[in-house]
């Protein structure tokens, strides 16, 4: 299987950032992802939505192998993730992830949170790592918080640190799993703004979110999932104004209702 | 030949505290290393390692410390090295402490939220860095109180080394008691000495436990 | 020197080991039951008793928890007769084990009582139940359920601790082993077999405890 | 193991009890001492090697020897046929007479009277084996880890009777005159120096040493000093 | 003081169900009830409302001595509660209470919850207690749940069990402390319906609640509390349409706003 690496990489300079082929995932007996096929182009922004338990998190967590799949193949930047642990390591370096619960390291300062992985994984010097970190902290507009601990920050600030931390690894793709849903309403905007910034700079992004304003503004495509399947894929305008599937309509009805 | 309990007897017992402390220290140091290994094996992704660690823990938590001491004491020799009570007690208590600390620390490692490990994975950190920089420092904070609590148990456990002839506090008490036949004074004194060793640690452990509980409730 | 393991003398005297194991089981069960009674009394005393009583119970718990069992049992067997309290070895062993586990179980049971929501007690009062009825019918069972794992692992630890009682010539499993050892000199073999027997006892006890748990606490918990 | 090997090594490990006064005790400096210790010193001196005294306990002294932790036991080990299967014994270097001993109020004149009574002994001691041998059905033999614990149990009233040597009895009498008396004699007991079986050459050297020291009166002097009387006749004559 | 018992009881056949005279209650230094005077007639339904911390719970919990008062006297059915522990025992038998958190006993089935107190306090036989229990479970419309455990029921069902449990003691007065506020919205109605049933049967009731619909429908009087004082007492129509006090108006403004 590992032969594919080289061929795939050579085959196509304009290869997709992510490609999933017939992916199936079970949690013991529960079928969480069903025969997923998906291509995400470089620079593309994908928003994933759907009811709770539909498999959104599972889908994007497969992209950096936080969940292992039982069937199908996944390629990230042309490298086959499903071909072995060596590839997984390489891909995790190139894929940044932001979690709903931030998952900052509470025993490290903001700066240490941001420099740890570049130093340990990329072997960057401390000085250089700190310079990069300060650059990205400035980009997410909290340069002055570098020496605080996560517990001393507001939720919105913490989530922006999490984004900066992922960016410090200089990733080619960013995954976001409901990055604003643990935030108080007044902090949602500052995080969304940061993400919009990022989108305009051309980063490839896969975002699980129910923020339809965000989807409208930045998404190239919206993916609707239900019961482990991709039910509908469409451009945002089309998706919101004219959904094809009954299930999508029901869902959109519910969330606009709320 | 029966002699009264005098100042010499008093000092003989008090001085034996050093051997109790020395044995506790050795067992704790050994147990800390062993316990870390056991705890890491218990949470390892490699199944055989996990089972081996589990078996080790079950074995040492499921049999009396006294038997462990006897087995090491008489077994060491069978496997070649001439034994002395020091070595036997140190090895048996180390194994014993490894099992208990391993189980305690496994709990602490698992108490570190899963999101922390996932974040570390997502950043591409490898096992060593993940454990050293992310998981263990956070687990250590949780572990302090129960570890101090176990230290009390370990100090008390060293008293069993007396039964294989290691002269520490309890054995010193027995020897003096056999010479003075004054069990009230002798065992009273020995009990007081153990209490002086253990009580501050118990209080410390409880303090840290409540402090931690308060800290996590917030 | 090639040491030959020889288990024959051990198994020749296996009936002695079984007799000893029976005593170990009796001592452990006895101490569990008595210790739990002591602990419940002390836990109630500590939560509801007058201050001097609470102080006394605290002293008891701290003394027991911070001295080795070996010293406790020496004290009970050799020193208490000076106060006119003279117990046979097995009774002294039972007493020492009870006193010991009572102190640990007090703290566990108290935690259990405190884990009961105050609303449960108030509901009892509002229905006209008396204090002891509330304790008996409303608190005990859910409290025991909460602390059951902690309590039963303490019990198993107790059973293992009981191996020490042979020092006062009690006739438990370890004593039977010591006797055989001193007659046959097959020390390693004897202790290997006894250790195995203790392990079996420990596994048996935990199997029993989980069976009891399934039977006694079969009500579902709120999600 | 031979004497030469020991001499070559320059030191000898000798096991002795430290809870069996006056034969083996811990002195006020915290060092092993007593008749056994002095005999061991004499022996090491005689071999011209340094002495390494290893405290052992009643129950584990033979395992200590068999597992090579000590070369020789001078540990008040009574000579019995069962033990002779395990270890080799020298000519006696000390001897005691063992009695059933206990409360003056307890009526015991012969073995049959022991029925229904508690008797304390040190586990695996000569007292243990001989009482176990003669005790009628229903005797409750309580085995302690060492002689001192058994004495302790007698003194504290936990047992009314115990198996005790003349030496122990004289100490008890000193501590609690009149409370106890001697019931009946169990046996005379020679104590021998023990080695692992088959080390004939070493045993010969030890026997030679004993013969010389008995002859010179040195052994008797030590016995006078510690036990408070001359070596018993049956020891001097050998068995 | 206990002399009053006999005189009070004899004095008035039409005596009030509850009478409070100059009641003061402190939680250590915090003055929770201030000089409360209140009479509740037999068969009367009283709704107590007011802002959080105003002392509503404290007020009704004094009626069955779940809280002890430091000053004043409380009579229940002519018996002076504040005169000694014997009276407290008697009164608790006659006063039923339903809590916000249900407080069912988790280790007993629904039936056992309902029979415990009748058997242990009133000395009723098991058969009779079970018969009564089934009668009241039918009344609250969950006869089929008798053998389940509380954890197996929905919140609304649990609260109805709590009501049935109180009714099994055959109380003269029922106290309710926010009985619906821990319930999911869809379950509120079933509990309120049960309470309305009860009200139409003539039970004396004191109910702390913010369900104004309920108050309008069944209350004879509404009591408004603030800072430990009874600020206003009025019939519901009057209370809602024409509150006298400024504080009442502010409060009503807030809750209709929500
Ligand atoms: N570790 C797991 N073990 C078993 N089942 C799991 C596990 N993780 C998720 N599932 C199940 O898989 C399904 C999909 O989960 P997933 O977290 O991907 O849903 P989601 O779309 O992200 O939902 P939400 O919006 O609630 O986050 C759910 O039914 C969930 O219960
Ligand atoms: N056990 C207690 N100890 C100290 N203060 C208390 C206690 N119980 C209640 N209080 C205080 O007494 C005041 C009145 O409490 P109470 O529970 O009666 O208010 P309430 O009107 O029922 O409020 P809510 O609507 O929040 O239930 C509050 O300020 C509360 O903080
Ligand atoms: Mg999700
Ligand atoms: Mg309230």
PDB file of C-alpha atoms in Angstrom, chain A residues 61 64 66 89 92-93 95 99 103-108 116-117 120-121 165 169, chain B residues 114-116 118-126 129-130 132-134 137-138 141:
ATOM      1  CA  UNK A  61     -10.996  13.950  13.362  1.00  0.00           C
ATOM      2  CA  UNK A  64      -5.477  13.808  11.332  1.00  0.00           C
ATOM      3  CA  UNK A  66      -7.465  11.251  15.990  1.00  0.00           C
ATOM      4  CA  UNK A  89       3.220  11.522  12.174  1.00  0.00           C
ATOM      5  CA  UNK A  92      -0.211  15.579  12.012  1.00  0.00           C
ATOM      6  CA  UNK A  93       2.589  18.080  11.669  1.00  0.00           C
ATOM      7  CA  UNK A  95      -2.633  19.632   9.948  1.00  0.00           C
ATOM      8  CA  UNK A  99     -11.122  22.023  19.552  1.00  0.00           C
ATOM      9  CA  UNK A 103      -7.503  22.091  25.156  1.00  0.00           C
ATOM     10  CA  UNK A 104      -4.768  24.519  26.025  1.00  0.00           C
ATOM     11  CA  UNK A 105      -2.084  23.106  28.306  1.00  0.00           C
ATOM     12  CA  UNK A 106      -2.974  24.610  31.669  1.00  0.00           C
ATOM     13  CA  UNK A 107       0.493  24.260  33.185  1.00  0.00           C
ATOM     14  CA  UNK A 108       2.200  26.273  30.479  1.00  0.00           C
ATOM     15  CA  UNK A 116       6.274  23.499  22.518  1.00  0.00           C
ATOM     16  CA  UNK A 117       5.399  21.679  19.315  1.00  0.00           C
ATOM     17  CA  UNK A 120       9.884  19.410  19.892  1.00  0.00           C
ATOM     18  CA  UNK A 121       8.446  18.334  16.589  1.00  0.00           C
ATOM     19  CA  UNK A 165      -0.816  27.495  18.740  1.00  0.00           C
ATOM     20  CA  UNK A 169       3.280  24.668  13.333  1.00  0.00           C
TER      21      UNK A 169
ATOM     22  CA  UNK B 114      -8.406  13.321  27.224  1.00  0.00           C
ATOM     23  CA  UNK B 115      -8.487  16.566  25.286  1.00  0.00           C
ATOM     24  CA  UNK B 116      -4.950  17.269  26.465  1.00  0.00           C
ATOM     25  CA  UNK B 118      -5.653  14.810  21.700  1.00  0.00           C
ATOM     26  CA  UNK B 119      -4.296  18.333  21.460  1.00  0.00           C
ATOM     27  CA  UNK B 120      -0.797  16.933  21.808  1.00  0.00           C
ATOM     28  CA  UNK B 121      -1.472  14.409  19.050  1.00  0.00           C
ATOM     29  CA  UNK B 122      -2.905  17.077  16.840  1.00  0.00           C
ATOM     30  CA  UNK B 123       0.284  19.077  17.269  1.00  0.00           C
ATOM     31  CA  UNK B 124       2.297  16.046  16.192  1.00  0.00           C
ATOM     32  CA  UNK B 125       4.012  15.530  19.553  1.00  0.00           C
ATOM     33  CA  UNK B 126       5.450  12.058  19.952  1.00  0.00           C
ATOM     34  CA  UNK B 129       7.148  14.671  24.580  1.00  0.00           C
ATOM     35  CA  UNK B 130       3.470  14.030  25.093  1.00  0.00           C
ATOM     36  CA  UNK B 132       6.969  14.409  29.580  1.00  0.00           C
ATOM     37  CA  UNK B 133       5.619  17.811  28.662  1.00  0.00           C
ATOM     38  CA  UNK B 134       1.845  17.420  28.733  1.00  0.00           C
ATOM     39  CA  UNK B 137       3.253  17.321  34.719  1.00  0.00           C
ATOM     40  CA  UNK B 138      -0.507  17.555  35.025  1.00  0.00           C
ATOM     41  CA  UNK B 141      -0.119  17.704  40.505  1.00  0.00           C
TER      42      UNK B 141
END
